[in-house]
mmCIF file of C-alpha atoms in Angstrom:
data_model
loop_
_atom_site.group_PDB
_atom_site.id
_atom_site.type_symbol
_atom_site.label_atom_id
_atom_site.label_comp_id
_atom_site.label_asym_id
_atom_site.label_seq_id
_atom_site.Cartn_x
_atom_site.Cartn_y
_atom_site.Cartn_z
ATOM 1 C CA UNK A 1 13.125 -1.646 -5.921
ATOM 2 C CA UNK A 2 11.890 0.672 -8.716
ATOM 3 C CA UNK A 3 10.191 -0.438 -12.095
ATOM 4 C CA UNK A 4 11.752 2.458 -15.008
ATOM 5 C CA UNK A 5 9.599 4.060 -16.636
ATOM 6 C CA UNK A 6 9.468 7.076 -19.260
ATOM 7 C CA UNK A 7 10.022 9.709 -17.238
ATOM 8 C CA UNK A 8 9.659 8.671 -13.535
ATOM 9 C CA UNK A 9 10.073 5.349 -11.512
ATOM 10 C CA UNK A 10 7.514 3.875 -9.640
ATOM 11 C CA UNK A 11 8.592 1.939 -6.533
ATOM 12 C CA UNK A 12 7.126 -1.226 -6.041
ATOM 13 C CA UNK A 13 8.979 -2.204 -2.745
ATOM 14 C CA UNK A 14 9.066 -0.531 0.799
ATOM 15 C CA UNK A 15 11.413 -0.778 3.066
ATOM 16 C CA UNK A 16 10.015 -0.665 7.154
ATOM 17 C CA UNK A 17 12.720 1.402 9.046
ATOM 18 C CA UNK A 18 11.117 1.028 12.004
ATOM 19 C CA UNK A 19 12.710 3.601 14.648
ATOM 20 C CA UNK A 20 14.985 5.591 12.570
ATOM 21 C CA UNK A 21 17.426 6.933 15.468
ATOM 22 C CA UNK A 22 18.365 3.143 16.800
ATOM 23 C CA UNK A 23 21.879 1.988 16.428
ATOM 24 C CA UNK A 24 22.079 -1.110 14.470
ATOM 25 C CA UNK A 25 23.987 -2.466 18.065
ATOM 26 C CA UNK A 26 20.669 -2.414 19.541
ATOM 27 C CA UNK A 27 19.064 -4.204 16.794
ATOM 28 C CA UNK A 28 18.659 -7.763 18.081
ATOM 29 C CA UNK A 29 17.589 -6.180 21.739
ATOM 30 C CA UNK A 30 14.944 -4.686 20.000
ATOM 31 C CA UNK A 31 13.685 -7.612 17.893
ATOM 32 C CA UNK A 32 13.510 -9.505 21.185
ATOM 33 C CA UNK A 33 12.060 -7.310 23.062
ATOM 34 C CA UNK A 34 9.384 -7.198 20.507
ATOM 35 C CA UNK A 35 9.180 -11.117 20.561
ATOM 36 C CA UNK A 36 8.635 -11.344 24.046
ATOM 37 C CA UNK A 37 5.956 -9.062 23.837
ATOM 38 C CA UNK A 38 4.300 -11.086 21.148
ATOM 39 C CA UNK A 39 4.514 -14.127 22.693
ATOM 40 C CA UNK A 40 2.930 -13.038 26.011
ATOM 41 C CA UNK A 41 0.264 -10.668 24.044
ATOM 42 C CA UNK A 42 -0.841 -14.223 22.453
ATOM 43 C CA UNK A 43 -0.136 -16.623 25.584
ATOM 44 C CA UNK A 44 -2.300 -14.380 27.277
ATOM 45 C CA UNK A 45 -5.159 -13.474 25.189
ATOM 46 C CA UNK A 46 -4.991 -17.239 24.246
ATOM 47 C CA UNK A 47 -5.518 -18.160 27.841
ATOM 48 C CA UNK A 48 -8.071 -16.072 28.421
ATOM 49 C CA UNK A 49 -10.400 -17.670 25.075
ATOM 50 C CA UNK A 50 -9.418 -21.231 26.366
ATOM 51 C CA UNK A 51 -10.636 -20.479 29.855
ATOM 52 C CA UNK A 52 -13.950 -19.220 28.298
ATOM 53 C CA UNK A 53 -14.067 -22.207 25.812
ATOM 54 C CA UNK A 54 -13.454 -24.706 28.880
ATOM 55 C CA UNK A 55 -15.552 -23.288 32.049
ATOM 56 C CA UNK A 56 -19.112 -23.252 31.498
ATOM 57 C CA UNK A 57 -19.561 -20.166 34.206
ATOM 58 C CA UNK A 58 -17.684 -17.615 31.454
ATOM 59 C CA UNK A 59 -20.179 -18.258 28.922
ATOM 60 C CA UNK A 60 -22.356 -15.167 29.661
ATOM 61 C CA UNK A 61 -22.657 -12.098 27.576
ATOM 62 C CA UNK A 62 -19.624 -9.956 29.174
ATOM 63 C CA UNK A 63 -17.137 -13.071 28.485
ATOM 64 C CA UNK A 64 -18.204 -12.985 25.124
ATOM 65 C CA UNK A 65 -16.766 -9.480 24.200
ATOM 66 C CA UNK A 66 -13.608 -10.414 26.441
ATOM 67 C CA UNK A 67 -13.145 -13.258 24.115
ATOM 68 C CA UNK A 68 -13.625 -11.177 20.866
ATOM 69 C CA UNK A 69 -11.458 -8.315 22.602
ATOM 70 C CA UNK A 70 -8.777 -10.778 22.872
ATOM 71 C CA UNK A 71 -9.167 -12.388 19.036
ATOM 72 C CA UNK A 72 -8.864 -8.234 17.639
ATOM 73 C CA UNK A 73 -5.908 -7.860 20.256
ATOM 74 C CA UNK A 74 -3.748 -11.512 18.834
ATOM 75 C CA UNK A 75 -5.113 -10.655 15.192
ATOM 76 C CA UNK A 76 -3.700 -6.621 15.212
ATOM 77 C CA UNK A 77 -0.459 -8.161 16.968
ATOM 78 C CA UNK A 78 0.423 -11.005 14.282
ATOM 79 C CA UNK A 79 -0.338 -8.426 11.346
ATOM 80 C CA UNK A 80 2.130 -5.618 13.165
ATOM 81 C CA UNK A 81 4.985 -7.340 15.112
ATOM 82 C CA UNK A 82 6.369 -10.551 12.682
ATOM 83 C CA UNK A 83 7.302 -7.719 10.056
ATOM 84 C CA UNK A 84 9.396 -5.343 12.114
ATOM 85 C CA UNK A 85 11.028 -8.052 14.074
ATOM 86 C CA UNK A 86 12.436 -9.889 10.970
ATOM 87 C CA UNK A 87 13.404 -6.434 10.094
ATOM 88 C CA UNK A 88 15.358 -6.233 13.459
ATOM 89 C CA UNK A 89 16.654 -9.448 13.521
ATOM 90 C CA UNK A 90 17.280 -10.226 10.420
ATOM 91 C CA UNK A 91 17.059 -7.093 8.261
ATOM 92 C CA UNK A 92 14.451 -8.489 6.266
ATOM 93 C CA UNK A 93 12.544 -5.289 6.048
ATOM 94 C CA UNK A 94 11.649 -5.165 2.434
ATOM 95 C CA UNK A 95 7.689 -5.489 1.993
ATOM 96 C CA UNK A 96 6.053 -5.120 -1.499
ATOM 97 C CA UNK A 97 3.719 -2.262 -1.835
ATOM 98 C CA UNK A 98 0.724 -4.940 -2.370
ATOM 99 C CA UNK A 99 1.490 -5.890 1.066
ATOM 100 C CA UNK A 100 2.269 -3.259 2.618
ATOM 101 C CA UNK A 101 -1.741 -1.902 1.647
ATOM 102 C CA UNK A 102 -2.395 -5.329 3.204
ATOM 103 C CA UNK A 103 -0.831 -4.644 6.244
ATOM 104 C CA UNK A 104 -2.774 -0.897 6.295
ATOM 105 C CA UNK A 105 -5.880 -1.905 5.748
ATOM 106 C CA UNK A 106 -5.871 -5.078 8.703
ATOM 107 C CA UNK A 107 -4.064 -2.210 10.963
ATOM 108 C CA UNK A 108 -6.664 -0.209 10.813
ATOM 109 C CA UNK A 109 -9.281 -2.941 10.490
ATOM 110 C CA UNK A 110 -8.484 -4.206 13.974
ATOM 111 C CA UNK A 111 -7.889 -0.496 15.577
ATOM 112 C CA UNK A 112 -11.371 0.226 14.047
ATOM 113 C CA UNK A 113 -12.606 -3.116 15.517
ATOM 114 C CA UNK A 114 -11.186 -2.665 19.273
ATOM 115 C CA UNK A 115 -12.826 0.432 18.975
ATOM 116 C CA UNK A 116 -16.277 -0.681 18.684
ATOM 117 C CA UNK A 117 -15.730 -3.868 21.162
ATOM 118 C CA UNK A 118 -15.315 -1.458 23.820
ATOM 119 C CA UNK A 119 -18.386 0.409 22.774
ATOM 120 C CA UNK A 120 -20.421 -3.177 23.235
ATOM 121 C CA UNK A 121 -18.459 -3.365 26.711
ATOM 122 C CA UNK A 122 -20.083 -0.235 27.828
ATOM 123 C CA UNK A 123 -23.278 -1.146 26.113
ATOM 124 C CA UNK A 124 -23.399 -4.317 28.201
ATOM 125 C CA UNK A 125 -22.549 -2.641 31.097
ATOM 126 C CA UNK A 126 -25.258 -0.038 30.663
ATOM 127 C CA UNK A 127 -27.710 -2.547 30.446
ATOM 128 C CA UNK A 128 -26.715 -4.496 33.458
ATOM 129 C CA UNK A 129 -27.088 -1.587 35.760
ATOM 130 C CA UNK A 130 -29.403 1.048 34.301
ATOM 131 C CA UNK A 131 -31.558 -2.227 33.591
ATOM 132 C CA UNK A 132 -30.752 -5.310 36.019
ATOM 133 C CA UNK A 133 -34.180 -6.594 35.820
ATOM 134 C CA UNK A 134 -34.330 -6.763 31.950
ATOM 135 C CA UNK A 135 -30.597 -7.244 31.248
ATOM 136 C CA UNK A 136 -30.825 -11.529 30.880
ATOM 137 C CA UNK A 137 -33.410 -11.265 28.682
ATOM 138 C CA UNK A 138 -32.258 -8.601 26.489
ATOM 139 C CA UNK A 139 -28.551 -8.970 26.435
ATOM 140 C CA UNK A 140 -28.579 -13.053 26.045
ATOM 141 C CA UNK A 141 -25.323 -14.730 24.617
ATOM 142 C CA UNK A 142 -27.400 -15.079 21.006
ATOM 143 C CA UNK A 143 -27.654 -11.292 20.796
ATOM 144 C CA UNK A 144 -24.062 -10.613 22.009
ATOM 145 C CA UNK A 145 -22.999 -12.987 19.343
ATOM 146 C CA UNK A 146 -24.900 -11.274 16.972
ATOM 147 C CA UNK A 147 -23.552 -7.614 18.177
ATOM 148 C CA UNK A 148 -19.974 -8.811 18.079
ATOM 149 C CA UNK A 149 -20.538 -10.463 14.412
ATOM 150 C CA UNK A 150 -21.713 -7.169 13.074
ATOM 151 C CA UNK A 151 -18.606 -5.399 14.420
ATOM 152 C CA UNK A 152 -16.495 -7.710 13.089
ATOM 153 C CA UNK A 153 -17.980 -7.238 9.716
ATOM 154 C CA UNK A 154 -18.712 -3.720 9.497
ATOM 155 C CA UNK A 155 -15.598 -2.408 11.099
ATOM 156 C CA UNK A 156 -14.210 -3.098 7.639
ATOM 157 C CA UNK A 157 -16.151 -0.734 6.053
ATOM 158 C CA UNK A 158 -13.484 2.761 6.811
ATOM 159 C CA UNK A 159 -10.603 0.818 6.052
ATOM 160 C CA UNK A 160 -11.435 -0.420 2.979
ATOM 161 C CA UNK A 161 -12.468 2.776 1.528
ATOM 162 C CA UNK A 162 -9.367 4.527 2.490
ATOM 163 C CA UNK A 163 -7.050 1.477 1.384
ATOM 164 C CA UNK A 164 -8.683 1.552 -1.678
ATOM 165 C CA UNK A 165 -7.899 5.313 -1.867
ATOM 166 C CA UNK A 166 -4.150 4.299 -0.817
ATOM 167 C CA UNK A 167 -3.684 1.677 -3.818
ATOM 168 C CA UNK A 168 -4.479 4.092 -6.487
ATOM 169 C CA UNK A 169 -2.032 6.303 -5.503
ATOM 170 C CA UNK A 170 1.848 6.450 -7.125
ATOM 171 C CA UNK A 171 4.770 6.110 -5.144
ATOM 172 C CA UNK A 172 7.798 7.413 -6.993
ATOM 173 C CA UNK A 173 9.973 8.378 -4.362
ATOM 174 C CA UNK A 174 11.766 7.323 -1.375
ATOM 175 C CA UNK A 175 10.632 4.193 -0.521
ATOM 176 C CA UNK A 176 11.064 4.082 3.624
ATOM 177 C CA UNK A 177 8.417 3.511 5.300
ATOM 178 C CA UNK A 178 9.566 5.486 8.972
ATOM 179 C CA UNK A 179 7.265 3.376 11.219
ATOM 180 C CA UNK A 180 7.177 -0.044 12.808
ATOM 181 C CA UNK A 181 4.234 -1.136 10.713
ATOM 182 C CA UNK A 182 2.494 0.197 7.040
ATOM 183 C CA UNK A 183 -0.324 2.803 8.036
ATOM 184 C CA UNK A 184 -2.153 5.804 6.763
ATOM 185 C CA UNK A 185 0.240 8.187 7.557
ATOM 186 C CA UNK A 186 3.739 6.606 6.455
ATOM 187 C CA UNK A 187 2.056 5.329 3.039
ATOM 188 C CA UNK A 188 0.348 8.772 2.168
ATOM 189 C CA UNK A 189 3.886 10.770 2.939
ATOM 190 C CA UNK A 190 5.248 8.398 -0.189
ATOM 191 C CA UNK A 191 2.916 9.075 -2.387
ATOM 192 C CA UNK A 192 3.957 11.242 -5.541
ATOM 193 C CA UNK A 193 1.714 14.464 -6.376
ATOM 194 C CA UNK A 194 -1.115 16.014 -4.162
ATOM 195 C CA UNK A 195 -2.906 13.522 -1.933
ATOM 196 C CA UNK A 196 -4.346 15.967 0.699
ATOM 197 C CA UNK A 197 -7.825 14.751 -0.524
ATOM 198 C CA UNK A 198 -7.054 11.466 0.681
ATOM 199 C CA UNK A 199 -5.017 12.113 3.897
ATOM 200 C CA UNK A 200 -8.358 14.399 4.728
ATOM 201 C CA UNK A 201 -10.481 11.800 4.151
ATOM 202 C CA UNK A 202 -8.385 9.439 5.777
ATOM 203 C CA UNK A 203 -8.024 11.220 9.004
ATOM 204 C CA UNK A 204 -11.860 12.141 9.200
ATOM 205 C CA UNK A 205 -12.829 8.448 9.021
ATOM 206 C CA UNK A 206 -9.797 7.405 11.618
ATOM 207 C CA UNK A 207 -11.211 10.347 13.856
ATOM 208 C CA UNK A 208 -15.126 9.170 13.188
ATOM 209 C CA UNK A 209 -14.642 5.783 13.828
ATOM 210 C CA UNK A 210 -12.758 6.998 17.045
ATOM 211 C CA UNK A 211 -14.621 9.710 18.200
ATOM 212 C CA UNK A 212 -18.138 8.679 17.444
ATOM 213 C CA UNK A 213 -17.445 5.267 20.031
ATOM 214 C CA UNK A 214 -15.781 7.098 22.279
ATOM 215 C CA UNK A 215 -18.519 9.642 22.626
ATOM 216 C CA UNK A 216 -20.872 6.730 23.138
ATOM 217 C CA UNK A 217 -18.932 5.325 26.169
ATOM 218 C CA UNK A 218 -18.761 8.497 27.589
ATOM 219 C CA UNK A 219 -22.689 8.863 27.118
ATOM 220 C CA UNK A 220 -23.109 5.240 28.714
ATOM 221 C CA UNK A 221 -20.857 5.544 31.892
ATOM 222 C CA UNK A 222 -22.639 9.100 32.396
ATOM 223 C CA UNK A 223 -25.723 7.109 32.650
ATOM 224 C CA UNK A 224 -24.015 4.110 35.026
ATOM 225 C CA UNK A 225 -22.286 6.659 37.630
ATOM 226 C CA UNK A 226 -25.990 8.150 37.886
ATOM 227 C CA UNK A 227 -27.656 4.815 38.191
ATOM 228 C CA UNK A 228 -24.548 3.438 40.640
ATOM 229 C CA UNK A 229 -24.832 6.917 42.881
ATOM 230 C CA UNK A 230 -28.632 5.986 43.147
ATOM 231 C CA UNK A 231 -27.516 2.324 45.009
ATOM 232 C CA UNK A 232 -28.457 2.456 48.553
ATOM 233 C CA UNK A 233 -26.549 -0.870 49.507
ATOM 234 C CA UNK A 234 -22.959 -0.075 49.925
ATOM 235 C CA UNK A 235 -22.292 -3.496 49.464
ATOM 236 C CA UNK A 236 -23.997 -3.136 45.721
ATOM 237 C CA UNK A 237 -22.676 0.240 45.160
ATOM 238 C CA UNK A 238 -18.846 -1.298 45.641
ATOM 239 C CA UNK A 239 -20.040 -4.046 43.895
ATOM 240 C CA UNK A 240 -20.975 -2.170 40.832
ATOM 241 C CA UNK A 241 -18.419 0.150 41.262
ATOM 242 C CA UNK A 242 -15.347 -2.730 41.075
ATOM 243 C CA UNK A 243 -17.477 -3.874 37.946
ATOM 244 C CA UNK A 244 -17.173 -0.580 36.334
ATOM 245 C CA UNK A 245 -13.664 -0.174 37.265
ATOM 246 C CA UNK A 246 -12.695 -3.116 35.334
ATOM 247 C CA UNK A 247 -13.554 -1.486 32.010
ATOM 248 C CA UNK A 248 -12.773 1.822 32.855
ATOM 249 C CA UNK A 249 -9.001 0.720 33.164
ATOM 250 C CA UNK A 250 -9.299 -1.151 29.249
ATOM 251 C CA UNK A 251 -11.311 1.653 28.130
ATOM 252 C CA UNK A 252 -8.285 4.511 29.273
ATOM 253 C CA UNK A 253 -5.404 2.027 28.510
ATOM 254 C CA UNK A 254 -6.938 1.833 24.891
ATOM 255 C CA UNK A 255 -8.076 5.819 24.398
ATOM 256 C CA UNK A 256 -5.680 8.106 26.471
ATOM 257 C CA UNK A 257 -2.525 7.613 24.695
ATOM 258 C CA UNK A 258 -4.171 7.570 21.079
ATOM 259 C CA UNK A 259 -5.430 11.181 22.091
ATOM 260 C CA UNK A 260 -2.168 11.974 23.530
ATOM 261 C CA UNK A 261 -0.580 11.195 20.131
ATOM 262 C CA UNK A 262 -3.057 12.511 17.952
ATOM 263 C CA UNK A 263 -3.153 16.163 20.036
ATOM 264 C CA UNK A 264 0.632 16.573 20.587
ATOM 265 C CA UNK A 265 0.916 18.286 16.567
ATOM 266 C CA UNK A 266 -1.194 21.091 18.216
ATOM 267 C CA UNK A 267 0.611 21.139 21.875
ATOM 268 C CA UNK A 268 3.531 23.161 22.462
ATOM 269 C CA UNK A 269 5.549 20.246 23.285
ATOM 270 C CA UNK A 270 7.710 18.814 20.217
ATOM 271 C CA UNK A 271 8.694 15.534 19.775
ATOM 272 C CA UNK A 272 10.712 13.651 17.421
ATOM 273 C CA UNK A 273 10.022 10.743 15.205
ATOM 274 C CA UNK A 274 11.485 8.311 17.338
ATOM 275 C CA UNK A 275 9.464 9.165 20.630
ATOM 276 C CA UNK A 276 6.581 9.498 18.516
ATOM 277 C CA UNK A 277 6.963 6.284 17.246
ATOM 278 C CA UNK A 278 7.241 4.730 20.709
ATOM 279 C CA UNK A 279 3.817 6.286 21.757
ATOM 280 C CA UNK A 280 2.138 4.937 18.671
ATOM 281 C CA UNK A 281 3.663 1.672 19.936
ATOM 282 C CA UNK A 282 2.581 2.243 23.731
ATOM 283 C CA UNK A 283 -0.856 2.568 21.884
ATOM 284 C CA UNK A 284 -1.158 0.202 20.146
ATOM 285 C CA UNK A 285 0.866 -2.775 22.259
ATOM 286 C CA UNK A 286 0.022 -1.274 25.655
ATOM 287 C CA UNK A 287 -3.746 -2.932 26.008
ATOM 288 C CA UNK A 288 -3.420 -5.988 24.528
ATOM 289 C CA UNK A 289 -0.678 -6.672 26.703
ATOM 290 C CA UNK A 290 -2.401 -5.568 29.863
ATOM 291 C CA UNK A 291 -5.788 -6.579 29.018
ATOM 292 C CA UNK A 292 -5.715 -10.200 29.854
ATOM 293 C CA UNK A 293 -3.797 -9.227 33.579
ATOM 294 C CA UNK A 294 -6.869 -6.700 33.844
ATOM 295 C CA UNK A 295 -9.260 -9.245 33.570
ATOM 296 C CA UNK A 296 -7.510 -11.619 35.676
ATOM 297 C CA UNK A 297 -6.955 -9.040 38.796
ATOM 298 C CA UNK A 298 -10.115 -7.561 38.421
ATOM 299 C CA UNK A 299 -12.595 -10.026 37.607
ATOM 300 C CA UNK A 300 -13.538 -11.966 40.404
ATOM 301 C CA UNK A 301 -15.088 -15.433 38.610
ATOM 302 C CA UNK A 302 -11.880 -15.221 36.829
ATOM 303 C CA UNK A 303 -9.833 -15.184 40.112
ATOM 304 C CA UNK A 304 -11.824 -17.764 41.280
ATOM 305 C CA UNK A 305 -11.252 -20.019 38.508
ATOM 306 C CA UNK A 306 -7.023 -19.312 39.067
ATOM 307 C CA UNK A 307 -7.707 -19.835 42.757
ATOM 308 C CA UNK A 308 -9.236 -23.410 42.402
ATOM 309 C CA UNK A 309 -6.440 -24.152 40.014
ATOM 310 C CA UNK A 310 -3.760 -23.125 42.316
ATOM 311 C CA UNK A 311 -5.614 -25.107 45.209
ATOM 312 C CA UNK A 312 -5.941 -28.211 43.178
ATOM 313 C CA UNK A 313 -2.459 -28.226 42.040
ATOM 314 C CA UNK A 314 -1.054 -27.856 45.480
ATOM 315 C CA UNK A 315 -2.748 -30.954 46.920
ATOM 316 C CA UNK A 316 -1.562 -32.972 44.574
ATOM 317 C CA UNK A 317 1.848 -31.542 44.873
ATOM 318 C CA UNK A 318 2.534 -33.288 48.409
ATOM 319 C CA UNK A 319 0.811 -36.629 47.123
ATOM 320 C CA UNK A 320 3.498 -36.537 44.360
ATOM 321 C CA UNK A 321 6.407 -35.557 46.883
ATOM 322 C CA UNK A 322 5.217 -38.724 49.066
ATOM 323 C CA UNK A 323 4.910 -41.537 46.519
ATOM 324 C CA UNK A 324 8.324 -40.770 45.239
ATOM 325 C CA UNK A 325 10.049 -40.315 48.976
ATOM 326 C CA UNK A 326 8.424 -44.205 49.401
ATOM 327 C CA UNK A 327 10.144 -45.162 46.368
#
């Protein structure tokens, strides 16, 4: 939809193509395939906050950014799936521009957010091996809180400056936005006249906010393998080292394929903008969708917690089966 004016018309709807090479027979396979996703991304992140919530043992620091991990992962996937699946199902793709800047800035808001979780991960993690005798008075479940509160407030900061940037911007041409979801880049290629400034700016803060945590979790884990090579117990050094496994895997399930996406415009390998959708997908689906089975496999109090529940279930099982054979 387009509002005339004088000499140009201004769009005031977009439309979210999603992936633009997909036959329209494939349509409803895609918009359940992207249901079932949801559904488990949420069942399973919502499991993992009740099970925190409900057993007193999880209420330690490290649960804590587990739990707010799992709120960023169900709050990014209810802001980017609903849209693009009633575009798929029932080609309800139309957004207004107004919401479509909505939908960019919480994108980016909860990318920016995941981001800096993980960065309190490895900050807990430092603590609790470079410093196991001060770690439970330092990193209590009052200063966690606070650490995660900040993030949560602060990680607001880049995406409101460069949505803010996006709204006062004119859009007086095509109107399709070529992506599963409104972001930086598929707003800013809409946009009428020059808008390098703010694609510039744009990508610098999306690169900061990336880089600069990143850089610190490499910084931290360089200090863990050091302190966990120093362990003379090889019980406590595989200890440790199944500790640090655990966010290793979250950490390269959430960083390797951003990096993968954002280098391949300077690899020699082309792709086009239907694989290149998929990746930002992989990206951006991939670890909340693996996170809680992470946890799960390689936590132990968390096994422990399944394993009781599985043990208590199956006794009463046969107590069932008997009272209704005597019947």
């Amino acid at each position: 939809i387009m509002s005339q004016g004088n000499q140009t018309a201004i769009v005031t709807e977009f439309f979210i193509v999603g992936f633009p090479g997909l036959q329209p027979l494939y349509y409803d396979l895609m918009a359940t395939t992207f249901f079932i996703i949801y559904v488990t991304i949420v069942a399973g992140n919502i499991l993992l906050i009740v099970l925190f919530v409900k057993q007193h043992s999880l209420q330690k620091p490290m649960y804590i950014t587990m739990v707010s991990l799992a709120l960023s992962d169900i709050g990014f996937c209810t802001v980017a799936l609903p849209k693009i699946i009633a575009r798929y199902w029932f080609n309800a793709g139309a957004i207004s521009v107004h919401v479509c800047l909505f939908q960019r800035l919480l994108i980016h808001y909860f990318g920016t957010l995941s981001s800096v979780i993980l960065l309190i991960m490895a900050l807990d993690r430092y603590m609790a091996i470079c410093f196991p005798l001060r770690y439970s008075t330092l990193m209590t479940n009052r200063v966690m809180g606070l650490l995660h509160g900040l993030a949560w407030v602060t990680s607001m900061v880049s995406p409101s400056i460069t949505t803010i940037m996006s709204s006062q911007m004119s859009f007086c041409g095509p109107n399709q936005i070529v992506n599963c979801f409104c972001d930086s880049m598929s707003v800013s290629s809409l946009a009428c006249g020059n808008v390098s400034m703010q694609v510039n700016l744009s990508t610098s803060l999306a690169m900061f906010v990336l880089l600069l945590p990143f850089s610190l979790i490499m910084l931290s884990y360089v200090h863990i393998i050091t302190a966990v090579l120093r362990i003379d117990s090889k019980e406590g050094y595989l200890k440790t080292f199944s500790t640090c496994i655990t966010h290793v895997c979250i950490i390269g399930v959430y960083y390797i394929p951003r990096f993968f996406v954002y280098l391949t415009p300077y690899l020699p390998i082309k792709i086009n903008t239907d694989m290149r959708i998929g990746l930002i997908l992989i990206y951006s689906l991939l670890p909340p969708l693996v996170n809680p089975i992470i946890y799960s496999f390689r936590t132990k109090e968390i096994r422990e917690i399944f394993h009781t529940w599985f043990q208590r279930r199956n006794a009463v099982s046969p107590k069932f089966k008997i009272m209704t054979i005597s019947k």
